[in-house]
C-alpha positions as a Markdown table, in Angstrom:
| # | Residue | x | y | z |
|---|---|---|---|---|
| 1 | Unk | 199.9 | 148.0 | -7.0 |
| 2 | Unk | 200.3 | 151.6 | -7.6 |
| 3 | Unk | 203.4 | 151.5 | -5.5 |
| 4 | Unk | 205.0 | 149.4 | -7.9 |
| 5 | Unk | 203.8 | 151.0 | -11.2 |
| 6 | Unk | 205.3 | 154.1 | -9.0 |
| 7 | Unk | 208.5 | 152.5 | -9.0 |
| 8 | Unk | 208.3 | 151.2 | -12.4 |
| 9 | Unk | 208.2 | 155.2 | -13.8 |
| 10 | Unk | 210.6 | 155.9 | -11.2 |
| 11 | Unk | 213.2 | 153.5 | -13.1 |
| 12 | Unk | 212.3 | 154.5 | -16.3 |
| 13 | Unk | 212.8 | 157.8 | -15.8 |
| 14 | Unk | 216.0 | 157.7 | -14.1 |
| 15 | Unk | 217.2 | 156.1 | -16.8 |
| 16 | Unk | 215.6 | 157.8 | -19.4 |
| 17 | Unk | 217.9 | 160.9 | -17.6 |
| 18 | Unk | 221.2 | 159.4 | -18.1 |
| 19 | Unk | 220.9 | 159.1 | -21.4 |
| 20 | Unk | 219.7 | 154.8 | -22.3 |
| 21 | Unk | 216.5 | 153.5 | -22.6 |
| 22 | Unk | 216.5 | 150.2 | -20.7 |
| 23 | Unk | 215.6 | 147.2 | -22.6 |
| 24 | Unk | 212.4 | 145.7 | -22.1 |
| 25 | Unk | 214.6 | 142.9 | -20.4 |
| 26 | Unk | 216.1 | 145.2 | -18.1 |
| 27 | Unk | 212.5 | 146.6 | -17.0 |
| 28 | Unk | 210.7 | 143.4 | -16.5 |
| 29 | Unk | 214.1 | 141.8 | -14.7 |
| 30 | Unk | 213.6 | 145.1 | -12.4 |
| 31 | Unk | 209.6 | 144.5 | -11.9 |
| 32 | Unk | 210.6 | 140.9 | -10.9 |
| 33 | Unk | 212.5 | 141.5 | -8.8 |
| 34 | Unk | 210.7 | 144.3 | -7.3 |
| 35 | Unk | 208.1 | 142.0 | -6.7 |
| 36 | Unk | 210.3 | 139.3 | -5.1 |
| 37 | Unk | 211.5 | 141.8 | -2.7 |
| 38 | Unk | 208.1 | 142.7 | -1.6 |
| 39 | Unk | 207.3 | 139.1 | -0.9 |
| 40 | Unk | 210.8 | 139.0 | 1.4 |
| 41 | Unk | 209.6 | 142.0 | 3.0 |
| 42 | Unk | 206.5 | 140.0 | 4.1 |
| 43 | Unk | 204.3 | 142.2 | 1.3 |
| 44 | Unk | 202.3 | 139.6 | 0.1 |
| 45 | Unk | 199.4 | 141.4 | -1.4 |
| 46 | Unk | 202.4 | 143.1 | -3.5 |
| 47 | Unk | 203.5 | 140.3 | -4.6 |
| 48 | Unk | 200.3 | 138.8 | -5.4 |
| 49 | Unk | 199.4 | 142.0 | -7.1 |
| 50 | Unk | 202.2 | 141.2 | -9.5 |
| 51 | Unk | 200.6 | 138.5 | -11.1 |
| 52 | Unk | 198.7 | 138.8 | -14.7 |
| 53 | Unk | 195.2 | 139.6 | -14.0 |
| 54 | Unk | 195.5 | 139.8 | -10.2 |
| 55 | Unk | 192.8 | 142.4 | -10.2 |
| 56 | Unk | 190.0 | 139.6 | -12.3 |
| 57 | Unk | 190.5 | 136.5 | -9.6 |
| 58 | Unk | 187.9 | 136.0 | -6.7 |
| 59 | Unk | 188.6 | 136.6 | -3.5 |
| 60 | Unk | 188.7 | 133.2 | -2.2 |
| 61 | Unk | 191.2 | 132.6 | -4.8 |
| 62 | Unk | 193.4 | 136.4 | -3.8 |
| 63 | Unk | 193.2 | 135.1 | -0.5 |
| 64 | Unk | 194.6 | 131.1 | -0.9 |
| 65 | Unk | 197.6 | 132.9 | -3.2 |
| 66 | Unk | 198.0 | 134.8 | -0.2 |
| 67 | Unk | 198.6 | 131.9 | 2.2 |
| 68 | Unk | 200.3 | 130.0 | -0.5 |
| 69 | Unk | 203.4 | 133.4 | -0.9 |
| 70 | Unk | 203.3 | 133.3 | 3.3 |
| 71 | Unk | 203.6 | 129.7 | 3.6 |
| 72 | Unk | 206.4 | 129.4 | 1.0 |
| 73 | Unk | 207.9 | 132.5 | 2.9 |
| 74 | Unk | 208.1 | 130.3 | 5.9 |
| 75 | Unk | 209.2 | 127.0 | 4.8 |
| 76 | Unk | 212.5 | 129.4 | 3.2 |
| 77 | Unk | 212.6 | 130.6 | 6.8 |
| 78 | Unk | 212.7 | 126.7 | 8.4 |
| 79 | Unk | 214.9 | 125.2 | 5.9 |
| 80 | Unk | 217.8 | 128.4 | 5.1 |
| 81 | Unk | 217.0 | 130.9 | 7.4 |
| 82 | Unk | 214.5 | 133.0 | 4.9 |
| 83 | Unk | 215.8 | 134.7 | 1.6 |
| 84 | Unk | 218.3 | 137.4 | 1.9 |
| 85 | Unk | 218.8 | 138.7 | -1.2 |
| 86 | Unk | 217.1 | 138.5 | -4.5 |
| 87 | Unk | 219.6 | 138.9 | -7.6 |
| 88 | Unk | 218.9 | 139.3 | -11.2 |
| 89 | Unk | 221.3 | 136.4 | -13.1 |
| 90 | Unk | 219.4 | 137.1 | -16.8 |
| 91 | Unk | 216.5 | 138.5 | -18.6 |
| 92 | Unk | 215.1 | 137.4 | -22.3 |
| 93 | Unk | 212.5 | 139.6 | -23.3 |
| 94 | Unk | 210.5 | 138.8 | -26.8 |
| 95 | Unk | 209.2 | 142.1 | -27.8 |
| 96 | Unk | 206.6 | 140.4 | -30.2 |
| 97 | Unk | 204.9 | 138.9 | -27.7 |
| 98 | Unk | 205.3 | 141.3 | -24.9 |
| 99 | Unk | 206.8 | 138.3 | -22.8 |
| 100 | Unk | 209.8 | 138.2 | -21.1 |
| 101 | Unk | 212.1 | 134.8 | -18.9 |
| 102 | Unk | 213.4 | 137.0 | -15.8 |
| 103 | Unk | 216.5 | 134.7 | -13.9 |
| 104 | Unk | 217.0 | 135.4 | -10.2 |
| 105 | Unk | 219.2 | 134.5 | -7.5 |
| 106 | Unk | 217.3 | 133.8 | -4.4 |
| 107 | Unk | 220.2 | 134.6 | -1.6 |
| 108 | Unk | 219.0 | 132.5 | 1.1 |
| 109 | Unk | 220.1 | 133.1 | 5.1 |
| 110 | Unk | 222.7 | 130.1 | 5.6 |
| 111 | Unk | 224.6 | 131.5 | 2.0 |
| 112 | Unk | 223.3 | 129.5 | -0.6 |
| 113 | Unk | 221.1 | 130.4 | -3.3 |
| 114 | Unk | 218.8 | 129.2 | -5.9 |
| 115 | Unk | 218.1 | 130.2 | -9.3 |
| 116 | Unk | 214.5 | 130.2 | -10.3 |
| 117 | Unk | 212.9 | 131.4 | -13.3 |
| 118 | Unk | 209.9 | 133.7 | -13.6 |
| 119 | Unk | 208.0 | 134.3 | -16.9 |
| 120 | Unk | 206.6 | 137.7 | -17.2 |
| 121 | Unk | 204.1 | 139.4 | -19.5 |
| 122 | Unk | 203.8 | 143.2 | -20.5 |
| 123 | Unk | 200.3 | 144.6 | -20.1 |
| 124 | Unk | 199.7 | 148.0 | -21.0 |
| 125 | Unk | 203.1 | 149.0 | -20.5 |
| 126 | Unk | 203.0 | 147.3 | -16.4 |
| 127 | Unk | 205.2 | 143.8 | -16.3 |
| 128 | Unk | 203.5 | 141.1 | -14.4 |
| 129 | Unk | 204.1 | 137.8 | -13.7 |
| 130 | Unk | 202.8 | 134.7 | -15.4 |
């Protein structure tokens, strides 16, 4: 988790440097797919670690979220040769709410993709997953 919070900084502050604040669109589209990436690179406590309130489940519960994020990894892998690539298509933040629609592109291995959509919520200034 601290990784990514790592990164997080690391984004804002590179673009902090050149002069723009990102949107809290471009952040949480960023964190997303961050946290897709991690699940592509077989990370799957990352990526688990991205959800709201990951920290607050039990165990048992961590570690069928776990299975679920390797399981999905390898049906990808059976029916398009795994995910690729992860692209961001969109992101709609509502400042209000701290709440945000993030819209990848999962790149999959035999060239065709999917666009899913991942609701994210702002938490003490960390995006997470819904």
């Amino acid at each position: 988790m601290k990784r990514i919070y790592l990164f997080i900084i690391g984004f804002c502050t590179l673009c902090w440097a050149c002069g723009s604040e990102p949107s809290a669109g471009e952040v949480a589209a960023q964190t997303a797919k961050a946290y897709y990436e991690a699940l592509i690179m077989g990370h799957y406590d990352r990526f688990v670690d991205g959800r709201y309130r990951s920290d607050s489940i039990p165990e048992s519960y961590r570690e069928q979220l776990l299975a679920n994020a390797k399981m999905f990894m390898g049906e990808q892998q059976d029916k398009h040769r795994g995910i690729s690539e992860v692209r961001v298509a969109n992101a709609q933040a509502d400042t209000a709410s701290h709440s945000a629609q993030v819209f990848l592109i999962l790149v999959y291995g035999d060239k065709t993709s999917e666009e899913v959509v991942v609701p994210m919520l702002e938490h003490r200034g960390v995006w997470y997953m819904k």
